[in-house]
Short mmCIF file of C-alpha atoms in Angstrom, two decimals:
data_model
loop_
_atom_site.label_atom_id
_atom_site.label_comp_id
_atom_site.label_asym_id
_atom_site.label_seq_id
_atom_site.Cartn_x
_atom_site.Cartn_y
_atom_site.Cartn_z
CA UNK A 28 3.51 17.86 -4.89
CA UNK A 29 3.57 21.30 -6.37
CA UNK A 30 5.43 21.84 -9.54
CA UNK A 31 8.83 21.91 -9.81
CA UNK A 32 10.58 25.06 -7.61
CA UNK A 33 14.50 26.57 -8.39
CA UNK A 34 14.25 27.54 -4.45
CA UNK A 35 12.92 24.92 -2.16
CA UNK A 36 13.43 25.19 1.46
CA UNK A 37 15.47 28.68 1.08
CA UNK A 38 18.28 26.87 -0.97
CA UNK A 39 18.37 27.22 -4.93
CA UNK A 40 18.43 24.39 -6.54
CA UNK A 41 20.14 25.93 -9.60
CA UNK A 42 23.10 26.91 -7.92
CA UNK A 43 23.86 23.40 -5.70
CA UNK A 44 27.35 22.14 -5.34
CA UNK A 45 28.55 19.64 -7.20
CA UNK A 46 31.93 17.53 -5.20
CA UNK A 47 34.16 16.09 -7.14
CA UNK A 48 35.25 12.20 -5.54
CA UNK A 49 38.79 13.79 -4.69
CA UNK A 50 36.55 16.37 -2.56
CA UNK A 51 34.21 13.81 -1.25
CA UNK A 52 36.93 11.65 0.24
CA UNK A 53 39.02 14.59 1.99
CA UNK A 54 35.79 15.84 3.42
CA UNK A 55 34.61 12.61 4.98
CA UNK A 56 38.19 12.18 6.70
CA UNK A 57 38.03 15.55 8.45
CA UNK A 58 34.24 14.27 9.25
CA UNK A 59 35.85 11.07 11.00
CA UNK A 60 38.28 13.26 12.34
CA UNK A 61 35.11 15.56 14.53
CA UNK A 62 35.38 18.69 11.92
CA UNK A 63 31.72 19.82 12.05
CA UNK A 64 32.30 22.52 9.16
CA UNK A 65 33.44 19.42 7.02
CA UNK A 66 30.32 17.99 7.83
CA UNK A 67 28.15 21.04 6.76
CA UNK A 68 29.86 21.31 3.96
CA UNK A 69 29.29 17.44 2.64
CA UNK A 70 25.73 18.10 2.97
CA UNK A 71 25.64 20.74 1.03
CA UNK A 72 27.72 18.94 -1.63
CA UNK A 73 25.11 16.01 -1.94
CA UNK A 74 21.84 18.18 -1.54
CA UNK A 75 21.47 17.01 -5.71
CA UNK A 76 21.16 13.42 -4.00
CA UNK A 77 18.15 14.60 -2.39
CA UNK A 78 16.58 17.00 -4.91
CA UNK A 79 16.85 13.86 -7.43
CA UNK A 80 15.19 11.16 -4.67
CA UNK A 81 12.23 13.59 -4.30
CA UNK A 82 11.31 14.45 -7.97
CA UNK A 83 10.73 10.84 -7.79
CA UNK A 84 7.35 11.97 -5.89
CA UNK A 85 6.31 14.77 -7.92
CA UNK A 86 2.69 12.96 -8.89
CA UNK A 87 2.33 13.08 -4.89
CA UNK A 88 0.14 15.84 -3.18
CA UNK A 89 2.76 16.45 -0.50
CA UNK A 90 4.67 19.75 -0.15
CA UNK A 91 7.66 20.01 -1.98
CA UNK A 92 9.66 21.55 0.92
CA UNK A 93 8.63 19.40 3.13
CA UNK A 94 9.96 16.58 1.13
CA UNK A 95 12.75 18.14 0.53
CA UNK A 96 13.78 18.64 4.36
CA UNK A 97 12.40 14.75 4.98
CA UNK A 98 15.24 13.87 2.21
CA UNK A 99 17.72 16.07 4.05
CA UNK A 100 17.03 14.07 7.27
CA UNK A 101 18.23 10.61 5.22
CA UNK A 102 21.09 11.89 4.06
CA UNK A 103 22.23 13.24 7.21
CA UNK A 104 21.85 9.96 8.73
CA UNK A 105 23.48 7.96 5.45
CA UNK A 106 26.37 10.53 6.14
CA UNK A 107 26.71 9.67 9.92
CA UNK A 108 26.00 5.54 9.30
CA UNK A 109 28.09 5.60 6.25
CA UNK A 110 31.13 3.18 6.43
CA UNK A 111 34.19 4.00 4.53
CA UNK A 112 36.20 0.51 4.90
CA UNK A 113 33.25 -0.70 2.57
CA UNK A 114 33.57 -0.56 -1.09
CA UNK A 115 30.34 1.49 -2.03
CA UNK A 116 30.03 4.80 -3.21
CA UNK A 117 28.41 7.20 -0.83
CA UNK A 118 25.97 7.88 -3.34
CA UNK A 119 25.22 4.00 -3.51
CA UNK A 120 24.26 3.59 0.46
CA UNK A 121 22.83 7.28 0.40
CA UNK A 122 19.99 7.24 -1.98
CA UNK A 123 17.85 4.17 -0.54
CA UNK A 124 18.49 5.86 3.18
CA UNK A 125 16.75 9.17 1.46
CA UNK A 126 13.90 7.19 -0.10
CA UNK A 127 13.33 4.84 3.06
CA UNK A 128 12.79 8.67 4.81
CA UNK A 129 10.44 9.90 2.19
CA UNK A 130 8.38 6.97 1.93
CA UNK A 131 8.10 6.64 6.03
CA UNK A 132 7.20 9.79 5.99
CA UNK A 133 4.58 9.56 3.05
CA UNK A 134 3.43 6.39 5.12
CA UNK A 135 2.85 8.27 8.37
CA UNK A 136 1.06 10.36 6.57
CA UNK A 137 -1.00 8.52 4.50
CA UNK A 138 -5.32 9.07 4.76
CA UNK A 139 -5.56 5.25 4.59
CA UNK A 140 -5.66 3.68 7.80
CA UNK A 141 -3.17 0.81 8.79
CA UNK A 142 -3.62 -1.37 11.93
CA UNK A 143 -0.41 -0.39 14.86
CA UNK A 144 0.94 -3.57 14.48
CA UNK A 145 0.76 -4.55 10.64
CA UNK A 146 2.62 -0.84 10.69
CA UNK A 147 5.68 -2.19 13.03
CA UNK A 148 6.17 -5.40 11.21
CA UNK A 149 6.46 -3.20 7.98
CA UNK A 150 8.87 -1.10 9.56
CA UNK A 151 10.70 -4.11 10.96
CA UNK A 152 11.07 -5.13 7.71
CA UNK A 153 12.18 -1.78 6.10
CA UNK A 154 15.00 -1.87 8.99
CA UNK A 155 15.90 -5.45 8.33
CA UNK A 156 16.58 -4.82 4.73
CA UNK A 157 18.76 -1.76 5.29
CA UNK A 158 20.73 -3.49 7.57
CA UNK A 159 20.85 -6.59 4.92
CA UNK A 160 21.58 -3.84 2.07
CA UNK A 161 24.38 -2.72 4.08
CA UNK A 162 26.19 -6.01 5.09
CA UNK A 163 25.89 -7.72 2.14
CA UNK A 164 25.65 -4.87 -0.46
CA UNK A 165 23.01 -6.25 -2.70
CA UNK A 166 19.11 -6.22 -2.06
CA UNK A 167 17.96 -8.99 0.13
CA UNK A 168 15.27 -11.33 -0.50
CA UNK A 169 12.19 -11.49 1.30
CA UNK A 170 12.85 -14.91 2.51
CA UNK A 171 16.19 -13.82 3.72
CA UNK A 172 13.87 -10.52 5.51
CA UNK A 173 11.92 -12.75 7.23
CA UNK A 174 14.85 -14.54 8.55
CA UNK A 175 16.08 -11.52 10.15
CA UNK A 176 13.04 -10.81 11.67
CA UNK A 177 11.40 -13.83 12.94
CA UNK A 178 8.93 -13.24 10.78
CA UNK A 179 7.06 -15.48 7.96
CA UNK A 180 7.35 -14.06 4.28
CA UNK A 181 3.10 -13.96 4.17
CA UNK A 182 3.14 -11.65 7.03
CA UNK A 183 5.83 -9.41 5.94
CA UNK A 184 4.44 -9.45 2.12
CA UNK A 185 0.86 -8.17 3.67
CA UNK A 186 2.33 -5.64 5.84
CA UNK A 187 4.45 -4.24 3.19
CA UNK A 188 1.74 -3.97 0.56
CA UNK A 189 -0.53 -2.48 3.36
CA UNK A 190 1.50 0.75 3.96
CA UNK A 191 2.25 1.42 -0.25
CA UNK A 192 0.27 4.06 -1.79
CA UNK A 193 -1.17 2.92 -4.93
CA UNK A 194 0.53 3.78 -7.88
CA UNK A 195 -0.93 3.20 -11.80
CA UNK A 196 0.99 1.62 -14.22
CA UNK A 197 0.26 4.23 -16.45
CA UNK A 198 1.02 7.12 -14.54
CA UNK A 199 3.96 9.82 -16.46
CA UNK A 200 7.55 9.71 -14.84
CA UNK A 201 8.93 12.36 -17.22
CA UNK A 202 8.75 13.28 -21.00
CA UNK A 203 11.87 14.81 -22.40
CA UNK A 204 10.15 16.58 -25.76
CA UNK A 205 8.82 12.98 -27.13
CA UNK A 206 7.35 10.10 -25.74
CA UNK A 207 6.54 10.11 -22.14
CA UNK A 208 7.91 7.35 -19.44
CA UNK A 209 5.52 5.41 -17.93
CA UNK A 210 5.97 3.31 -14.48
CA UNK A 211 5.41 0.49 -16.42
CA UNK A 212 8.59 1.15 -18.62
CA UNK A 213 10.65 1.22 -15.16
CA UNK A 214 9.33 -2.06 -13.91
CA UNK A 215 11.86 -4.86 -14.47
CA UNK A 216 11.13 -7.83 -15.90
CA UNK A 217 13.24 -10.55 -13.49
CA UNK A 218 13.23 -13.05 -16.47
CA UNK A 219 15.11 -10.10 -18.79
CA UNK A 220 18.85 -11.19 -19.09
CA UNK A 221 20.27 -7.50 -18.45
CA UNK A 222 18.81 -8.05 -15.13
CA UNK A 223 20.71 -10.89 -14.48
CA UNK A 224 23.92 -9.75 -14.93
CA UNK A 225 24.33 -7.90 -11.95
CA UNK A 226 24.84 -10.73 -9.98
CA UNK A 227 26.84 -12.23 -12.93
CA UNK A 228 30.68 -13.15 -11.62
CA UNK A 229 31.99 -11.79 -14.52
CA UNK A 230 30.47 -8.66 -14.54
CA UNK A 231 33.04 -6.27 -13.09
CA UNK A 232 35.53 -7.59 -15.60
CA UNK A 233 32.81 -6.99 -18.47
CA UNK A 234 31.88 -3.20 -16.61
CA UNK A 235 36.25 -2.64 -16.74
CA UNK A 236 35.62 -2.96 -20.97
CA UNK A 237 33.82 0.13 -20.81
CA UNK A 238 34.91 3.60 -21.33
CA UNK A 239 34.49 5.74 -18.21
CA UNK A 240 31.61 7.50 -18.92
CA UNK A 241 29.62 4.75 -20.19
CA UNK A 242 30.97 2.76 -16.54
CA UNK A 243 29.55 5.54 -14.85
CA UNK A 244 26.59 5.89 -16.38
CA UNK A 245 26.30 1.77 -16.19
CA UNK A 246 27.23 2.19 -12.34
CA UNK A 247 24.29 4.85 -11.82
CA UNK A 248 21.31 3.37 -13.69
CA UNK A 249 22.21 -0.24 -12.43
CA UNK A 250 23.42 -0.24 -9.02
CA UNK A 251 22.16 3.40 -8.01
CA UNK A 252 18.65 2.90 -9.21
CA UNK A 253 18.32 6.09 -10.95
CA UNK A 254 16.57 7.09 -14.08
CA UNK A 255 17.92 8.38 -16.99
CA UNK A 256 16.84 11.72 -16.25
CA UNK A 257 18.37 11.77 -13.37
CA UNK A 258 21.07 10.49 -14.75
CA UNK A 259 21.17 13.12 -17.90
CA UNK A 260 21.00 15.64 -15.18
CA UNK A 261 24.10 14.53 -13.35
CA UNK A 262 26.59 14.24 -15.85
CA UNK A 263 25.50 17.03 -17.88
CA UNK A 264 24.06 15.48 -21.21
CA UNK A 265 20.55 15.04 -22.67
CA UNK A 266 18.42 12.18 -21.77
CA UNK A 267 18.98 10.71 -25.34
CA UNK A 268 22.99 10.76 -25.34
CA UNK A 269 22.42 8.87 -21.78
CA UNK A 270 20.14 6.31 -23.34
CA UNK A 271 22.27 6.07 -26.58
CA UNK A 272 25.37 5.58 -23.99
CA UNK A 273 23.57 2.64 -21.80
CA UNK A 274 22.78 0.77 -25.03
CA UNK A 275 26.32 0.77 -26.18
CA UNK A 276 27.59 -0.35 -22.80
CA UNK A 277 25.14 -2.87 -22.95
CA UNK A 278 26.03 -3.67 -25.95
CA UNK A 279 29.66 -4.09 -25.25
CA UNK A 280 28.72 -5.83 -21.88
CA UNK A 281 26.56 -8.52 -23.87
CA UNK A 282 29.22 -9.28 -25.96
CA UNK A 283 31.88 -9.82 -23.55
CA UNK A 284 29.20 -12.19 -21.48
CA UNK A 285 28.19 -14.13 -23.85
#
């Protein structure tokens, strides 16, 4: 991908909206009432969703506008799928939508060749766990993939890894003037306690201990999947006051858990 652009696609980047919840949830009931201007107008609002998705895929060789209007497509259809009775945050639902574009996208597109049908049980798979993500608001296993699909884990597994491009361990995310962030330092480790927590029955009454911006920052790195960076760049702070921030509310969440 080309270096980062302040205009991508026609649209600055610098000047995006930013919707405040209040806005978000009047907007989405003139959507659900047919008001098409409403809808123009939320897509707008969460074009940062997209711009943040796609910087994910700066070390790839595609076009950044092209990503960009790939992303676009996602969030148009997380805004037309989305379901208000459900207790998510648009944001939540949105982002993996935008990503499962992208990477079909980067998949059709790939050099490396990948058999027809090793392609549709990947994509069966990518379909199953969206609709899995959805219902049951937490991401499903592969066992519980392969159950939707008819399909054993081993076959699944091998189609998945066969459409991935290759990423190494070592490869920059971002530096913010010190150390840079590797892949490997976003990998989780599924024996770490923090990770563990999240499906912890006590943890919305340890996340309600929190002041509000650390909950929201909490709420974004943990359940939204999104870097610090991104993070920093949402709320308005340095990437240090965000990591400072998550190991308070860690902190605080530890104690309370334990």
């Amino acid at each position: 991908m080309s270096g980062y652009k302040v205009e991508i696609c026609g649209v600055n980047t610098a000047r995006l909206p930013l919707l405040t919840n209040e806005e978000k949830e009047a907007l989405f009931e003139r959507i659900l009432a047919g008001d098409k201007e409403a809808r123009e107008e939320y897509i707008k609002g969460n074009l940062r969703l997209v711009l943040s998705v796609i910087q994910r895929f700066s070390a790839s060789s595609e076009n950044v506008d092209d990503l960009f209007q790939i992303g676009c497509i996602g969030l148009i259809k997380a805004i037309d799928n989305f379901d208000v009775t459900q207790n998510v945050r648009f944001s939540t639902y949105a982002v993996p939508m935008i990503l499962g574009e992208v990477r079909r996208y980067l998949r059709d597109n790939n050099s490396i060749r990948v058999s027809r049908s090793l392609r549709d049980t990947a994509y069966k798979a990518i379909y199953a766990r969206e609709t899995l993500m959805k219902k049951n608001l937490k991401e499903p296993t592969i066992m519980e993939i392969a159950d939707e699909v008819g399909i054993s884990k081993e076959e699944i597994t091998y189609a998945l890894d066969a459409i991935q491009s290759p990423v190494s361990l070592y490869e920059p995310v971002y530096t913010d003037g010190g150390d840079p962030l590797y892949v490997m330092d976003q990998i989780s480790d599924k024996k770490n306690l923090e990770s563990n927590w999240v499906e912890n029955i006590s943890l919305n009454e340890a996340m309600k201990r929190l002041p509000e911006r650390e909950r929201h920052i909490i709420d974004m790195r943990f359940f939204e999947g999104k870097t610090q960076t991104e993070v920093a760049e949402e709320i308005h702070i340095s990437q240090a006051q965000v990591s400072r921030l998550e190991k308070n509310a860690l902190k605080t969440m530890r104690a309370y858990l334990s």
